[in-house]
Short mmCIF file of C-alpha atoms in Angstrom, two decimals:
data_model
loop_
_atom_site.label_atom_id
_atom_site.label_comp_id
_atom_site.label_asym_id
_atom_site.label_seq_id
_atom_site.Cartn_x
_atom_site.Cartn_y
_atom_site.Cartn_z
CA MET A 11 149.66 98.89 162.79
CA GLY A 12 147.17 101.49 161.45
CA PRO A 13 148.11 104.80 159.82
CA GLY A 14 147.25 106.78 162.95
CA TRP A 15 149.70 104.70 165.03
CA GLU A 16 152.46 105.17 162.45
CA VAL A 17 151.94 108.94 162.56
CA GLY A 18 152.10 108.85 166.34
CA VAL A 19 155.46 107.06 166.20
CA ARG A 20 157.03 109.36 163.59
CA LEU A 21 155.66 112.71 164.76
CA LEU A 22 155.27 114.61 168.03
CA SER A 23 151.87 115.12 169.57
CA ILE A 24 150.82 118.71 170.23
CA GLY A 25 151.50 118.19 173.95
CA ALA A 26 155.02 116.86 173.38
CA PHE A 27 155.72 119.58 170.83
CA ALA A 28 154.48 122.24 173.23
CA ARG A 29 156.78 120.99 175.99
CA ALA A 30 159.76 120.90 173.63
CA THR A 31 159.19 124.45 172.40
CA ARG A 32 157.79 126.03 175.60
CA LEU A 33 154.73 127.09 173.65
CA THR A 34 151.27 126.31 174.97
CA PRO A 35 148.89 124.08 173.00
CA LYS A 36 146.54 127.07 172.82
CA ALA A 37 149.30 129.16 171.19
CA LEU A 38 150.08 126.35 168.75
CA ARG A 39 146.43 126.14 167.70
CA LEU A 40 146.40 129.93 167.12
CA TYR A 41 149.61 129.78 165.07
CA ASP A 42 148.04 126.99 163.01
CA GLU A 43 144.95 129.15 162.31
CA LEU A 44 147.19 132.05 161.22
CA GLY A 45 149.32 129.84 158.98
CA LEU A 46 152.41 130.67 161.03
CA LEU A 47 153.13 127.16 162.29
CA PRO A 48 150.79 124.56 160.76
CA PRO A 49 151.10 120.97 162.03
CA ALA A 50 152.61 118.31 159.83
CA PHE A 51 149.53 116.12 160.19
CA VAL A 52 145.99 116.39 161.59
CA ASP A 53 144.13 113.21 162.42
CA GLN A 54 140.78 113.55 160.65
CA ALA A 55 138.95 111.35 163.14
CA SER A 56 140.16 112.94 166.38
CA GLY A 57 141.33 116.37 165.19
CA TYR A 58 144.63 115.84 167.02
CA ARG A 59 147.59 117.81 165.67
CA PHE A 60 151.01 116.24 165.16
CA TYR A 61 154.30 118.00 164.44
CA ASP A 62 157.50 117.01 162.69
CA PRO A 63 160.65 117.32 164.85
CA ALA A 64 162.10 119.36 161.98
CA GLN A 65 159.60 122.11 162.94
CA LEU A 66 161.18 122.57 166.36
CA GLU A 67 163.69 125.19 165.19
CA ARG A 68 161.00 127.40 163.63
CA ALA A 69 158.74 126.97 166.66
CA ARG A 70 161.51 127.99 169.06
CA LEU A 71 162.24 131.06 166.93
CA VAL A 72 158.55 131.99 167.14
CA ALA A 73 158.63 131.52 170.92
CA TRP A 74 161.71 133.71 171.31
CA LEU A 75 160.27 136.45 169.10
CA ARG A 76 157.03 136.40 171.10
CA ARG A 77 159.09 136.84 174.27
CA LEU A 78 160.51 139.99 172.64
CA GLY A 79 156.93 141.19 172.20
CA MET A 80 157.02 141.07 168.40
CA PRO A 81 153.55 141.08 166.76
CA LEU A 82 152.55 137.87 165.01
CA ALA A 83 152.35 139.55 161.60
CA ARG A 84 155.98 140.65 161.89
CA ILE A 85 157.04 137.21 163.17
CA ARG A 86 155.55 135.71 160.01
CA ILE A 87 157.73 138.05 157.96
CA VAL A 88 160.88 137.18 159.94
CA CYS A 89 160.25 133.44 159.60
CA GLY A 90 160.03 133.79 155.82
CA LEU A 91 163.42 135.51 155.49
CA GLU A 92 166.92 134.21 155.02
CA PRO A 93 168.91 134.28 158.32
CA ALA A 94 170.84 137.47 157.51
CA LYS A 95 167.70 139.35 156.46
CA ALA A 96 165.84 137.98 159.48
CA ALA A 97 168.58 139.35 161.73
CA GLU A 98 168.22 142.78 160.10
CA GLU A 99 164.44 142.71 160.64
CA ILE A 100 164.85 141.79 164.31
CA ALA A 101 167.41 144.58 164.77
CA ALA A 102 165.04 147.10 163.19
CA TYR A 103 162.19 145.94 165.42
CA TRP A 104 164.31 146.18 168.56
CA SER A 105 165.48 149.69 167.66
CA GLN A 106 161.81 150.70 167.51
CA VAL A 107 161.16 149.03 170.88
CA GLU A 108 164.05 150.93 172.45
CA ALA A 109 162.77 154.24 171.04
CA ASP A 110 159.28 153.52 172.40
CA THR A 111 160.71 152.48 175.77
CA ALA A 112 162.75 155.67 176.01
CA SER A 113 159.60 157.68 175.36
CA ARG A 114 157.69 155.84 178.09
CA ARG A 115 160.63 156.20 180.48
CA ASP A 116 160.64 159.97 179.96
CA LEU A 117 156.88 160.11 180.49
CA ALA A 118 157.16 158.04 183.68
CA ALA A 119 159.92 160.32 185.02
CA PHE A 120 157.83 163.37 184.23
CA LEU A 121 154.75 161.94 185.98
CA ILE A 122 156.76 160.86 189.03
CA ALA A 123 158.24 164.35 189.33
CA SER A 124 154.85 166.00 188.88
CA LEU A 125 153.01 163.78 191.36
CA SER A 126 155.73 164.11 193.99
CA GLY A 127 155.55 167.90 193.79
CA ARG A 128 158.89 168.45 192.07
CA LYS A 129 158.88 171.12 189.37
CA THR A 130 161.97 169.91 187.57
CA ALA A 131 161.70 168.92 183.93
CA MET A 132 162.61 165.53 182.59
CA THR A 133 166.25 164.60 182.54
CA GLY A 134 167.90 164.57 179.14
CA ALA A 135 169.50 167.01 176.81
CA GLN A 136 170.64 170.16 178.60
CA GLU A 137 171.65 172.07 175.48
CA ALA A 138 169.27 174.88 174.51
CA LEU A 139 167.37 173.74 171.44
CA ALA A 140 165.19 175.29 168.74
CA ILE A 141 163.16 173.96 165.83
CA ARG A 142 163.30 174.77 162.13
CA TYR A 143 160.15 173.70 160.35
CA ALA A 144 158.04 173.75 157.19
CA ALA A 145 154.46 172.68 156.43
CA GLN A 146 152.86 171.93 153.07
CA SER A 147 149.45 170.59 152.05
CA ASP A 148 148.19 169.55 148.62
CA ILE A 149 144.80 168.53 147.23
CA GLY A 150 146.28 165.54 145.40
CA ARG A 151 145.26 164.27 141.98
CA CYS A 152 141.81 162.81 142.64
CA ARG A 153 139.98 164.90 145.26
CA GLU A 154 137.79 167.92 144.53
CA THR A 155 138.60 169.63 147.85
CA ASN A 156 141.38 169.54 150.41
CA GLN A 157 140.06 168.38 153.78
CA ASP A 158 143.53 168.25 155.36
CA SER A 159 144.72 171.01 157.68
CA ALA A 160 148.37 171.52 158.59
CA TYR A 161 149.97 174.03 160.95
CA ALA A 162 153.58 174.59 161.94
CA GLY A 163 154.80 177.24 164.36
CA SER A 164 157.64 177.80 166.78
CA ARG A 165 155.94 175.63 169.43
CA LEU A 166 153.13 173.71 167.75
CA LEU A 167 153.13 171.22 164.87
CA ALA A 168 149.81 169.64 163.83
CA VAL A 169 148.30 167.70 160.93
CA ALA A 170 144.58 166.85 160.74
CA ASP A 171 142.73 164.85 158.09
CA GLY A 172 138.99 165.53 157.86
CA MET A 173 136.34 163.07 156.72
CA GLY A 174 132.75 163.35 155.64
CA SER A 175 130.97 166.30 154.02
CA GLY A 176 132.19 168.62 156.79
CA GLY A 177 135.67 167.15 157.00
CA GLY A 178 137.46 170.33 156.03
CA LEU A 179 135.68 172.26 158.77
CA ALA A 180 136.39 169.49 161.28
CA SER A 181 140.13 169.39 160.58
CA ALA A 182 140.30 173.20 160.75
CA ALA A 183 138.41 173.12 164.06
CA VAL A 184 140.97 170.88 165.76
CA ILE A 185 143.87 173.00 164.48
CA ASP A 186 142.12 176.18 165.69
CA ALA A 187 141.62 174.59 169.12
CA LEU A 188 145.33 173.80 169.37
CA LYS A 189 146.68 177.13 168.06
CA PRO A 190 146.23 179.06 171.35
CA LEU A 191 148.89 176.78 172.84
CA GLU A 192 151.35 178.36 170.41
CA THR A 193 151.19 181.79 172.08
CA SER A 194 150.00 180.76 175.52
CA LEU A 195 152.32 177.92 176.43
CA PRO A 196 151.07 176.13 179.56
CA ALA A 197 153.44 176.25 182.49
CA GLY A 198 152.29 172.85 183.75
CA ASP A 199 151.49 169.63 181.96
CA LEU A 200 151.81 169.92 178.19
CA LEU A 201 149.81 166.78 177.57
CA ASN A 202 146.88 167.89 179.72
CA ALA A 203 146.71 171.19 177.84
CA MET A 204 146.70 169.39 174.49
CA GLU A 205 144.09 166.86 175.61
CA GLN A 206 141.81 169.68 176.77
CA ALA A 207 142.23 171.49 173.46
CA VAL A 208 141.32 168.34 171.50
CA ALA A 209 138.29 167.78 173.74
CA GLN A 210 137.15 171.32 172.88
CA ALA A 211 137.69 170.52 169.21
CA SER A 212 135.55 167.40 169.52
CA ALA A 213 132.74 169.52 170.96
CA ALA A 214 133.11 171.88 167.99
CA VAL A 215 132.91 168.95 165.57
CA GLY A 216 129.79 167.81 167.39
CA GLY A 217 128.37 171.26 166.72
CA LEU A 218 128.91 170.68 162.99
CA HIS A 219 126.63 167.64 163.23
CA GLU A 220 123.94 169.70 164.96
CA GLY A 221 124.18 172.50 162.41
CA ASP A 222 123.99 170.05 159.49
CA PRO A 223 122.21 166.80 160.47
CA GLY A 224 122.76 165.46 156.97
CA SER A 225 126.55 165.74 157.21
CA GLY A 226 126.91 162.03 158.01
CA GLN A 227 130.10 160.81 159.67
CA THR A 228 131.85 164.15 159.77
CA GLY A 229 135.03 164.03 161.81
CA THR A 230 138.80 164.34 161.72
CA THR A 231 142.02 162.71 162.78
CA VAL A 232 144.90 164.66 164.30
CA THR A 233 148.56 164.19 165.13
CA ALA A 234 150.13 167.12 166.98
CA MET A 235 153.32 167.95 168.86
CA LEU A 236 153.82 170.79 171.33
CA TRP A 237 157.34 172.00 172.01
CA SER A 238 158.73 173.30 175.32
CA GLY A 239 162.44 173.38 176.09
CA SER A 240 163.69 169.94 175.10
CA GLN A 241 160.29 168.28 175.58
CA LEU A 242 157.90 167.37 172.79
CA ALA A 243 154.39 166.38 173.87
CA LEU A 244 152.62 164.23 171.29
CA VAL A 245 148.87 163.59 170.96
CA HIS A 246 147.45 161.33 168.28
CA ILE A 247 144.17 159.85 167.10
CA GLY A 248 143.40 158.25 163.74
CA ASP A 249 145.75 157.47 160.86
CA CYS A 250 147.90 160.55 160.42
CA ARG A 251 151.42 159.67 161.54
CA ALA A 252 154.49 161.04 163.29
CA TYR A 253 157.98 159.79 162.47
CA LEU A 254 161.37 160.43 164.06
CA LEU A 255 164.57 160.35 162.02
CA ARG A 256 167.46 159.91 164.46
CA ASP A 257 171.02 158.93 163.53
CA GLY A 258 169.83 158.03 160.04
CA GLU A 259 167.16 155.58 161.22
CA LEU A 260 163.44 156.26 160.77
CA PHE A 261 161.00 155.34 163.55
CA GLN A 262 157.21 155.57 163.42
CA ILE A 263 156.23 156.97 166.83
CA THR A 264 152.45 156.80 166.43
CA HIS A 265 150.15 153.81 165.99
CA ASP A 266 147.36 153.83 163.41
CA HIS A 267 143.84 153.52 164.81
CA THR A 268 142.45 151.57 161.86
CA VAL A 269 140.75 148.23 161.27
CA VAL A 270 143.66 147.08 159.13
CA GLN A 271 146.25 147.97 161.79
CA SER A 272 144.29 145.96 164.36
CA LEU A 273 144.27 142.98 161.98
CA LEU A 274 148.03 143.38 161.52
CA ASP A 275 148.57 143.55 165.28
CA GLU A 276 146.61 140.33 165.72
CA GLY A 277 148.62 138.63 162.97
CA ARG A 278 145.52 138.00 160.86
CA ILE A 279 146.87 139.70 157.74
CA THR A 280 150.31 140.47 156.34
CA SER A 281 151.76 143.87 155.47
CA GLU A 282 151.28 143.01 151.79
CA GLU A 283 147.60 142.17 152.37
CA ALA A 284 147.13 145.37 154.39
CA ALA A 285 148.26 147.51 151.44
CA THR A 286 145.29 146.40 149.33
CA HIS A 287 142.76 145.58 152.05
CA PRO A 288 139.28 146.95 151.19
CA GLN A 289 138.92 148.40 154.71
CA ARG A 290 142.37 150.00 154.90
CA SER A 291 140.84 153.49 155.37
CA LEU A 292 138.28 152.46 158.01
CA LEU A 293 139.06 154.18 161.33
CA LEU A 294 138.56 152.79 164.81
CA ARG A 295 139.13 156.16 166.51
CA ALA A 296 138.58 159.76 165.40
CA ILE A 297 137.36 163.15 166.62
CA ASP A 298 133.65 163.08 165.82
CA GLY A 299 131.89 164.91 168.63
CA SER A 300 131.94 162.00 171.08
CA ALA A 301 134.40 161.31 173.89
CA VAL A 302 137.97 161.32 172.58
CA GLU A 303 140.45 158.51 173.28
CA LEU A 304 143.87 159.92 172.49
CA ASP A 305 147.31 158.33 172.43
CA THR A 306 149.70 160.62 174.33
CA SER A 307 153.44 160.55 174.94
CA LEU A 308 156.36 162.77 175.88
CA HIS A 309 159.60 162.77 173.91
CA GLU A 310 163.00 164.15 174.85
CA ALA A 311 164.39 165.93 171.80
CA ALA A 312 168.03 165.71 170.78
CA PRO A 313 170.07 167.92 168.43
CA ASP A 314 169.78 166.87 164.77
CA ASP A 315 166.54 164.91 165.30
CA ARG A 316 164.10 165.34 162.43
CA TYR A 317 160.35 164.86 162.85
CA LEU A 318 157.77 164.25 160.15
CA LEU A 319 154.04 164.65 160.71
CA CYS A 320 151.89 163.61 157.76
CA SER A 321 148.41 162.62 156.66
CA ASP A 322 147.69 159.18 155.27
CA GLY A 323 147.70 160.65 151.77
CA LEU A 324 151.46 160.23 151.99
CA THR A 325 151.84 156.88 153.73
CA THR A 326 149.27 154.96 151.66
CA VAL A 327 151.21 155.78 148.48
CA VAL A 328 154.86 156.36 149.39
CA SER A 329 156.94 153.56 150.89
CA THR A 330 158.73 153.89 154.21
CA GLU A 331 162.04 153.54 152.39
CA VAL A 332 161.32 156.52 150.12
CA VAL A 333 160.18 158.60 153.12
CA ARG A 334 163.38 157.70 155.00
CA ASP A 335 165.67 158.40 152.07
CA THR A 336 163.99 161.75 151.40
CA LEU A 337 164.29 162.86 155.01
CA ARG A 338 167.92 161.72 155.06
CA GLY A 339 168.89 163.29 151.75
CA VAL A 340 167.09 166.66 151.63
CA ALA A 341 168.46 169.04 154.24
CA ASP A 342 165.99 171.92 153.93
CA PRO A 343 162.63 171.18 155.67
CA GLU A 344 160.64 173.09 153.03
CA GLN A 345 162.23 171.16 150.19
CA ALA A 346 161.88 167.85 152.05
CA ALA A 347 158.15 168.39 152.59
CA GLY A 348 157.75 169.35 148.95
CA ARG A 349 159.61 166.26 147.73
CA LEU A 350 157.38 163.99 149.83
CA ILE A 351 154.22 165.58 148.41
CA GLU A 352 155.64 165.25 144.89
CA ALA A 353 156.25 161.54 145.57
CA ALA A 354 152.64 161.06 146.74
CA ASN A 355 151.29 162.77 143.62
CA ALA A 356 153.66 160.80 141.40
CA GLY A 357 152.09 157.68 142.91
CA GLY A 358 148.67 158.76 141.71
CA GLY A 359 147.79 161.29 144.42
CA PRO A 360 144.58 159.45 145.43
CA ASP A 361 144.06 161.60 148.53
CA ASN A 362 144.90 164.98 150.02
CA VAL A 363 148.45 164.96 151.37
CA SER A 364 150.02 167.09 154.10
CA CYS A 365 153.55 167.02 155.48
CA ILE A 366 155.35 168.88 158.26
CA VAL A 367 159.11 168.49 158.54
CA ALA A 368 160.75 169.86 161.70
CA ASP A 369 164.44 169.80 162.60
CA ILE A 370 165.77 170.03 166.15
CA ILE A 371 168.82 172.28 166.18
CA PRO A 372 170.98 173.90 168.88
CA LEU A 373 169.74 177.38 169.71
CA VAL A 374 173.14 178.89 168.85
CA ARG A 375 172.98 177.42 165.35
CA HIS A 376 169.39 178.71 164.99
CA VAL A 377 170.38 182.25 166.01
CA THR A 378 173.39 182.41 163.71
CA ALA A 379 171.68 180.73 160.73
#
């Protein structure tokens, strides 16, 4: 008996392994390429993959996590943890899924009501709510100018991060386009009003290119929330972020539009590799004078929610754990924003950093405070 026959007796072929795990051979080949589930043996002559029966447990875990919709990069992390830590990671992921699903459910209800001609708002919290907010922006330790723009008002929260020689003007242009929504709140669709304002801002950024052809890739990112009643409309493009702290847990409610995030989503790099990737600042989407592709969502606010909007000058330096602990532990929004900026500068302050912290509070508490 030759070596190839002995391997065939001891190990499972890719077809048999696929049937046992309910994974397709195509998926197994992808997981091999990503280093998530490499075969025990590859026949050099035929290229056939063979798997050890001891790999069945890991493969089934991968299959179950994929059924949950977990990205491959996060599955790789879970598979490398001890069972108790893996359970914690899965719980954290599912909490994020539930928060995202709730947001989409509210948006679907709003759209159904709008399209069917009903004027009622989304179902949810009936208590009258208000916001208490603070915004801070800092040049950092390494930049010569601050190209961030941050704005916080009673209805509008927005952070923009400019890029290129005209980046400061670009970030200011998008904030200026959104500000009229603060005093002239649209009676209809909040998201449509915000999308139109950002489209106007993109045209203004395009005008910067025309006025200064040598300005290069001038543009800006933006993450903004518009408040009405208990509804928060969110628009987002680029790598600024919005977070929600609810019941002590921190959820990122925006998705970075970067090359590195796309590689993470595809499972091609790990979170550790992303932190030092040479293209970690390269954007896939921004406001640059061309057509704008925004992420939009509606959120139903609840008393004691806390929102953070920030530029990437914070998140590239300060860990999620430090952000969460600061938002949990510092009650005053002004002080919380200041502490986060201090943390970014303590980490070297390589970029401009802007933070908006906004608390959702009952209107009665706001009036009597």
